PDB file of C-alpha atoms in Angstrom:
ATOM      1  CA  MET A   1     -85.877 -11.296  56.251  1.00  0.00           C
ATOM      2  CA  ASN A   2     -85.954 -10.788  59.888  1.00  0.00           C
ATOM      3  CA  SER A   3     -85.695 -12.455  62.887  1.00  0.00           C
ATOM      4  CA  SER A   4     -86.750 -11.277  66.676  1.00  0.00           C
ATOM      5  CA  ASN A   5     -84.446 -13.921  67.675  1.00  0.00           C
ATOM      6  CA  PRO A   6     -81.174 -12.258  69.526  1.00  0.00           C
ATOM      7  CA  ASP A   7     -78.884 -15.153  69.571  1.00  0.00           C
ATOM      8  CA  GLU A   8     -80.184 -15.847  65.798  1.00  0.00           C
ATOM      9  CA  SER A   9     -79.327 -12.027  64.568  1.00  0.00           C
ATOM     10  CA  ARG A  10     -75.406 -12.504  66.032  1.00  0.00           C
ATOM     11  CA  MET A  11     -75.246 -15.899  64.671  1.00  0.00           C
ATOM     12  CA  ARG A  12     -76.230 -14.342  60.900  1.00  0.00           C
ATOM     13  CA  THR A  13     -73.936 -11.469  62.176  1.00  0.00           C
ATOM     14  CA  ASN A  14     -70.872 -13.389  62.697  1.00  0.00           C
ATOM     15  CA  ASN A  15     -71.287 -15.536  60.007  1.00  0.00           C
ATOM     16  CA  ARG A  16     -70.938 -12.282  58.015  1.00  0.00           C
ATOM     17  CA  ALA A  17     -68.660 -11.255  59.655  1.00  0.00           C
ATOM     18  CA  ARG A  18     -66.299 -14.420  58.839  1.00  0.00           C
ATOM     19  CA  VAL A  19     -66.632 -14.105  55.826  1.00  0.00           C
ATOM     20  CA  LEU A  20     -65.913 -10.869  54.628  1.00  0.00           C
ATOM     21  CA  PHE A  21     -63.230 -11.745  56.002  1.00  0.00           C
ATOM     22  CA  MET A  22     -62.041 -14.773  54.015  1.00  0.00           C
ATOM     23  CA  LEU A  23     -62.721 -12.808  51.297  1.00  0.00           C
ATOM     24  CA  VAL A  24     -60.580 -10.013  51.913  1.00  0.00           C
ATOM     25  CA  VAL A  25     -57.553 -12.469  52.722  1.00  0.00           C
ATOM     26  CA  VAL A  26     -58.211 -14.009  49.407  1.00  0.00           C
ATOM     27  CA  TYR A  27     -58.136 -10.124  47.793  1.00  0.00           C
ATOM     28  CA  THR A  28     -55.235  -9.685  49.754  1.00  0.00           C
ATOM     29  CA  PHE A  29     -53.737 -12.651  47.814  1.00  0.00           C
ATOM     30  CA  ASN A  30     -55.141 -11.015  44.195  1.00  0.00           C
ATOM     31  CA  PHE A  31     -53.230  -8.085  45.352  1.00  0.00           C
ATOM     32  CA  ILE A  32     -50.026  -9.618  47.165  1.00  0.00           C
ATOM     33  CA  ASP A  33     -49.605 -11.964  43.863  1.00  0.00           C
ATOM     34  CA  ARG A  34     -50.621  -9.170  41.587  1.00  0.00           C
ATOM     35  CA  GLN A  35     -48.035  -6.006  42.829  1.00  0.00           C
ATOM     36  CA  ILE A  36     -45.234  -8.905  43.450  1.00  0.00           C
ATOM     37  CA  VAL A  37     -43.550  -8.412  39.981  1.00  0.00           C
ATOM     38  CA  GLY A  38     -42.953  -4.550  39.624  1.00  0.00           C
ATOM     39  CA  ILE A  39     -42.120  -5.088  43.749  1.00  0.00           C
ATOM     40  CA  LEU A  40     -39.095  -7.289  42.256  1.00  0.00           C
ATOM     41  CA  ALA A  41     -38.177  -6.199  38.975  1.00  0.00           C
ATOM     42  CA  VAL A  42     -34.996  -5.134  39.649  1.00  0.00           C
ATOM     43  CA  PRO A  43     -33.539  -8.359  41.189  1.00  0.00           C
ATOM     44  CA  ILE A  44     -35.133  -9.875  38.561  1.00  0.00           C
ATOM     45  CA  LYS A  45     -34.165  -8.089  35.529  1.00  0.00           C
ATOM     46  CA  ALA A  46     -30.412  -8.633  36.695  1.00  0.00           C
ATOM     47  CA  ASP A  47     -30.899 -11.879  37.162  1.00  0.00           C
ATOM     48  CA  LEU A  48     -32.547 -13.059  34.187  1.00  0.00           C
ATOM     49  CA  GLY A  49     -31.563 -10.820  32.173  1.00  0.00           C
ATOM     50  CA  LEU A  50     -34.338  -8.961  30.887  1.00  0.00           C
ATOM     51  CA  SER A  51     -35.741  -5.304  29.178  1.00  0.00           C
ATOM     52  CA  ASP A  52     -37.295  -2.640  30.180  1.00  0.00           C
ATOM     53  CA  SER A  53     -39.951  -3.895  27.293  1.00  0.00           C
ATOM     54  CA  GLN A  54     -40.097  -7.561  28.684  1.00  0.00           C
ATOM     55  CA  LEU A  55     -40.495  -6.436  32.324  1.00  0.00           C
ATOM     56  CA  GLY A  56     -43.541  -4.182  31.327  1.00  0.00           C
ATOM     57  CA  LEU A  57     -45.009  -6.691  28.999  1.00  0.00           C
ATOM     58  CA  MET A  58     -44.996  -9.406  31.934  1.00  0.00           C
ATOM     59  CA  GLY A  59     -46.689  -6.695  33.852  1.00  0.00           C
ATOM     60  CA  GLY A  60     -48.866  -5.585  32.073  1.00  0.00           C
ATOM     61  CA  LEU A  61     -50.012  -7.325  28.677  1.00  0.00           C
ATOM     62  CA  ALA A  62     -49.224 -10.766  30.219  1.00  0.00           C
ATOM     63  CA  PHE A  63     -51.463 -10.087  33.093  1.00  0.00           C
ATOM     64  CA  ALA A  64     -54.005  -8.168  31.787  1.00  0.00           C
ATOM     65  CA  LEU A  65     -55.195  -9.435  28.946  1.00  0.00           C
ATOM     66  CA  PHE A  66     -56.290 -12.467  30.359  1.00  0.00           C
ATOM     67  CA  TYR A  67     -57.134 -10.922  33.701  1.00  0.00           C
ATOM     68  CA  THR A  68     -59.647  -8.599  31.520  1.00  0.00           C
ATOM     69  CA  GLY A  69     -60.830 -10.827  28.673  1.00  0.00           C
ATOM     70  CA  LEU A  70     -61.673 -13.808  31.288  1.00  0.00           C
ATOM     71  CA  GLY A  71     -63.688 -11.524  33.588  1.00  0.00           C
ATOM     72  CA  ILE A  72     -66.868 -11.939  32.049  1.00  0.00           C
ATOM     73  CA  PRO A  73     -67.020 -15.702  31.249  1.00  0.00           C
ATOM     74  CA  VAL A  74     -65.747 -16.057  34.745  1.00  0.00           C
ATOM     75  CA  ALA A  75     -68.579 -14.171  36.244  1.00  0.00           C
ATOM     76  CA  MET A  76     -71.021 -15.924  33.742  1.00  0.00           C
ATOM     77  CA  LEU A  77     -69.844 -18.925  35.249  1.00  0.00           C
ATOM     78  CA  ALA A  78     -70.564 -17.885  38.742  1.00  0.00           C
ATOM     79  CA  ASP A  79     -74.228 -17.054  38.410  1.00  0.00           C
ATOM     80  CA  ARG A  80     -74.347 -20.923  37.193  1.00  0.00           C
ATOM     81  CA  PHE A  81     -71.921 -23.324  39.160  1.00  0.00           C
ATOM     82  CA  SER A  82     -70.830 -22.805  43.011  1.00  0.00           C
ATOM     83  CA  ARG A  83     -69.037 -19.293  43.699  1.00  0.00           C
ATOM     84  CA  THR A  84     -66.768 -20.710  46.552  1.00  0.00           C
ATOM     85  CA  TRP A  85     -65.057 -23.430  43.995  1.00  0.00           C
ATOM     86  CA  ILE A  86     -64.594 -21.494  41.340  1.00  0.00           C
ATOM     87  CA  MET A  87     -62.927 -18.639  43.974  1.00  0.00           C
ATOM     88  CA  THR A  88     -60.953 -21.526  45.374  1.00  0.00           C
ATOM     89  CA  GLY A  89     -60.176 -22.820  42.584  1.00  0.00           C
ATOM     90  CA  ALA A  90     -58.897 -19.111  41.010  1.00  0.00           C
ATOM     91  CA  LEU A  91     -57.098 -18.927  44.266  1.00  0.00           C
ATOM     92  CA  VAL A  92     -55.013 -22.451  43.647  1.00  0.00           C
ATOM     93  CA  ILE A  93     -54.503 -21.398  39.979  1.00  0.00           C
ATOM     94  CA  TRP A  94     -53.434 -17.679  40.261  1.00  0.00           C
ATOM     95  CA  SER A  95     -51.449 -19.040  43.806  1.00  0.00           C
ATOM     96  CA  GLY A  96     -49.869 -22.119  41.882  1.00  0.00           C
ATOM     97  CA  MET A  97     -48.297 -19.877  38.901  1.00  0.00           C
ATOM     98  CA  THR A  98     -47.017 -17.157  41.281  1.00  0.00           C
ATOM     99  CA  ALA A  99     -44.988 -20.003  42.959  1.00  0.00           C
ATOM    100  CA  LEU A 100     -43.866 -21.260  39.375  1.00  0.00           C
ATOM    101  CA  SER A 101     -42.611 -17.814  38.537  1.00  0.00           C
ATOM    102  CA  GLY A 102     -39.857 -18.772  41.469  1.00  0.00           C
ATOM    103  CA  LEU A 103     -38.505 -20.988  38.818  1.00  0.00           C
ATOM    104  CA  ALA A 104     -38.520 -19.252  35.583  1.00  0.00           C
ATOM    105  CA  THR A 105     -35.160 -19.050  33.978  1.00  0.00           C
ATOM    106  CA  ASN A 106     -35.711 -16.946  30.701  1.00  0.00           C
ATOM    107  CA  PHE A 107     -38.376 -14.383  30.116  1.00  0.00           C
ATOM    108  CA  TRP A 108     -40.568 -16.567  28.255  1.00  0.00           C
ATOM    109  CA  GLN A 109     -40.895 -18.825  31.539  1.00  0.00           C
ATOM    110  CA  LEU A 110     -42.155 -15.783  33.464  1.00  0.00           C
ATOM    111  CA  PHE A 111     -44.183 -14.013  31.329  1.00  0.00           C
ATOM    112  CA  MET A 112     -46.085 -17.511  30.426  1.00  0.00           C
ATOM    113  CA  ALA A 113     -46.515 -18.484  34.903  1.00  0.00           C
ATOM    114  CA  ARG A 114     -47.587 -13.788  34.728  1.00  0.00           C
ATOM    115  CA  VAL A 115     -50.209 -15.422  32.579  1.00  0.00           C
ATOM    116  CA  GLY A 116     -51.437 -18.043  34.491  1.00  0.00           C
ATOM    117  CA  VAL A 117     -52.003 -15.502  37.451  1.00  0.00           C
ATOM    118  CA  GLY A 118     -53.940 -13.416  35.239  1.00  0.00           C
ATOM    119  CA  ILE A 119     -56.199 -16.115  34.114  1.00  0.00           C
ATOM    120  CA  GLY A 120     -56.464 -17.074  38.050  1.00  0.00           C
ATOM    121  CA  GLU A 121     -57.203 -13.689  39.001  1.00  0.00           C
ATOM    122  CA  ALA A 122     -60.294 -13.396  36.936  1.00  0.00           C
ATOM    123  CA  GLY A 123     -61.511 -15.632  38.877  1.00  0.00           C
ATOM    124  CA  GLY A 124     -61.219 -14.163  42.240  1.00  0.00           C
ATOM    125  CA  VAL A 125     -63.185 -10.707  41.656  1.00  0.00           C
ATOM    126  CA  ALA A 126     -67.058 -10.844  40.278  1.00  0.00           C
ATOM    127  CA  PRO A 127     -68.334 -14.545  42.623  1.00  0.00           C
ATOM    128  CA  ALA A 128     -67.255 -12.420  45.925  1.00  0.00           C
ATOM    129  CA  TYR A 129     -69.364  -9.845  45.254  1.00  0.00           C
ATOM    130  CA  SER A 130     -71.981 -11.376  44.329  1.00  0.00           C
ATOM    131  CA  LEU A 131     -71.469 -13.693  47.359  1.00  0.00           C
ATOM    132  CA  ILE A 132     -70.879 -10.217  49.404  1.00  0.00           C
ATOM    133  CA  ALA A 133     -74.631  -9.490  47.292  1.00  0.00           C
ATOM    134  CA  ASP A 134     -76.037 -13.163  48.926  1.00  0.00           C
ATOM    135  CA  TYR A 135     -74.982 -12.760  52.444  1.00  0.00           C
ATOM    136  CA  PHE A 136     -75.425  -8.984  52.745  1.00  0.00           C
ATOM    137  CA  PRO A 137     -78.831  -7.492  52.757  1.00  0.00           C
ATOM    138  CA  GLN A 138     -79.042  -4.102  50.517  1.00  0.00           C
ATOM    139  CA  SER A 139     -78.956  -1.543  53.567  1.00  0.00           C
ATOM    140  CA  GLN A 140     -75.048  -2.899  54.063  1.00  0.00           C
ATOM    141  CA  ARG A 141     -74.271  -3.673  51.038  1.00  0.00           C
ATOM    142  CA  ALA A 142     -72.371  -1.167  50.332  1.00  0.00           C
ATOM    143  CA  ARG A 143     -70.521  -1.083  54.175  1.00  0.00           C
ATOM    144  CA  ALA A 144     -69.066  -4.933  52.732  1.00  0.00           C
ATOM    145  CA  LEU A 145     -68.277  -3.468  49.283  1.00  0.00           C
ATOM    146  CA  SER A 146     -65.785  -1.440  51.061  1.00  0.00           C
ATOM    147  CA  ILE A 147     -63.963  -3.527  53.413  1.00  0.00           C
ATOM    148  CA  TYR A 148     -64.167  -6.046  50.837  1.00  0.00           C
ATOM    149  CA  SER A 149     -62.486  -3.002  48.990  1.00  0.00           C
ATOM    150  CA  PHE A 150     -59.356  -2.617  51.694  1.00  0.00           C
ATOM    151  CA  GLY A 151     -57.338  -5.861  50.025  1.00  0.00           C
ATOM    152  CA  ILE A 152     -55.748  -3.942  47.379  1.00  0.00           C
ATOM    153  CA  PRO A 153     -54.084  -1.763  49.927  1.00  0.00           C
ATOM    154  CA  ILE A 154     -53.474  -4.572  52.219  1.00  0.00           C
ATOM    155  CA  GLY A 155     -52.123  -6.679  49.321  1.00  0.00           C
ATOM    156  CA  SER A 156     -50.031  -3.763  48.027  1.00  0.00           C
ATOM    157  CA  ALA A 157     -47.929  -3.535  51.161  1.00  0.00           C
ATOM    158  CA  ILE A 158     -47.724  -6.845  52.074  1.00  0.00           C
ATOM    159  CA  GLY A 159     -46.130  -7.192  48.576  1.00  0.00           C
ATOM    160  CA  ILE A 160     -44.004  -4.444  48.991  1.00  0.00           C
ATOM    161  CA  VAL A 161     -42.295  -5.014  52.309  1.00  0.00           C
ATOM    162  CA  PHE A 162     -43.005  -8.966  52.346  1.00  0.00           C
ATOM    163  CA  GLY A 163     -41.224  -9.056  48.708  1.00  0.00           C
ATOM    164  CA  GLY A 164     -38.187  -6.311  49.317  1.00  0.00           C
ATOM    165  CA  VAL A 165     -37.831  -7.900  52.580  1.00  0.00           C
ATOM    166  CA  ILE A 166     -37.484 -11.574  51.402  1.00  0.00           C
ATOM    167  CA  ALA A 167     -35.516 -10.522  48.124  1.00  0.00           C
ATOM    168  CA  SER A 168     -33.212  -8.972  50.087  1.00  0.00           C
ATOM    169  CA  LEU A 169     -32.564 -11.706  53.054  1.00  0.00           C
ATOM    170  CA  VAL A 170     -32.230 -14.604  50.302  1.00  0.00           C
ATOM    171  CA  ASP A 171     -33.215 -14.487  46.975  1.00  0.00           C
ATOM    172  CA  TRP A 172     -36.338 -13.047  44.379  1.00  0.00           C
ATOM    173  CA  ARG A 173     -37.354 -16.461  43.709  1.00  0.00           C
ATOM    174  CA  TYR A 174     -38.244 -17.349  47.819  1.00  0.00           C
ATOM    175  CA  ALA A 175     -40.427 -14.515  48.105  1.00  0.00           C
ATOM    176  CA  PHE A 176     -42.839 -15.872  44.347  1.00  0.00           C
ATOM    177  CA  PHE A 177     -42.090 -19.251  46.708  1.00  0.00           C
ATOM    178  CA  VAL A 178     -43.294 -18.419  50.018  1.00  0.00           C
ATOM    179  CA  VAL A 179     -46.321 -15.877  49.080  1.00  0.00           C
ATOM    180  CA  GLY A 180     -47.678 -18.679  46.524  1.00  0.00           C
ATOM    181  CA  LEU A 181     -47.532 -21.539  48.842  1.00  0.00           C
ATOM    182  CA  ALA A 182     -49.423 -19.567  51.412  1.00  0.00           C
ATOM    183  CA  GLY A 183     -51.793 -18.936  49.082  1.00  0.00           C
ATOM    184  CA  ILE A 184     -52.240 -22.724  48.153  1.00  0.00           C
ATOM    185  CA  ALA A 185     -52.637 -23.029  51.537  1.00  0.00           C
ATOM    186  CA  PHE A 186     -55.029 -20.935  52.479  1.00  0.00           C
ATOM    187  CA  ALA A 187     -57.836 -22.034  49.824  1.00  0.00           C
ATOM    188  CA  PRO A 188     -58.193 -25.398  51.234  1.00  0.00           C
ATOM    189  CA  ILE A 189     -59.555 -22.861  54.486  1.00  0.00           C
ATOM    190  CA  PHE A 190     -61.469 -20.834  52.563  1.00  0.00           C
ATOM    191  CA  ARG A 191     -63.589 -23.502  50.708  1.00  0.00           C
ATOM    192  CA  MET A 192     -64.202 -24.871  54.087  1.00  0.00           C
ATOM    193  CA  SER A 193     -65.225 -21.605  55.311  1.00  0.00           C
ATOM    194  CA  ILE A 194     -67.621 -20.331  53.509  1.00  0.00           C
ATOM    195  CA  SER A 195     -71.002 -22.104  52.259  1.00  0.00           C
ATOM    196  CA  GLU A 196     -72.743 -21.274  49.213  1.00  0.00           C
ATOM    197  CA  PRO A 197     -75.942 -19.332  50.505  1.00  0.00           C
TER     198      PRO A 197
END
């Protein structure tokens, strides 16, 4: 519904900008957590004595199988329940599993942690698309979705720089801890910032 009140229109625009910013931040965390194993592959491989095949299974099968397999059921849940709560829970799950990855002492522990990341991240994207569709009018949706997609290159770039710096200064495990705990800390901020339209 169009409003002739400029203050109301400005508030609505500011609200949409805030919502979109928060969604981009969550998507950025999504990609940092997704990329970090590939970024830290060399020190992880050396420390845990992993083969190239094991690294490939962790980066591919462990993550992708559950991420793609759970995407549709999570999207169905988002049609029926609070999308903001689903995204908040998903962020906590994938960030928590990312932090747990830093505690792994063998292939199977790290593999299962990456499975957990995939399960969590399955709840991140579909609810975000649905929220954007509700918050933005049709004439602004394409622009909003393209801005939301900036989370991919931003997250990838931050993951490369941040993960590499932390791993070189301290240890690869700390990179998982810092990134995972940052996502968990952001989850309540996200939940309090976005309401169901």
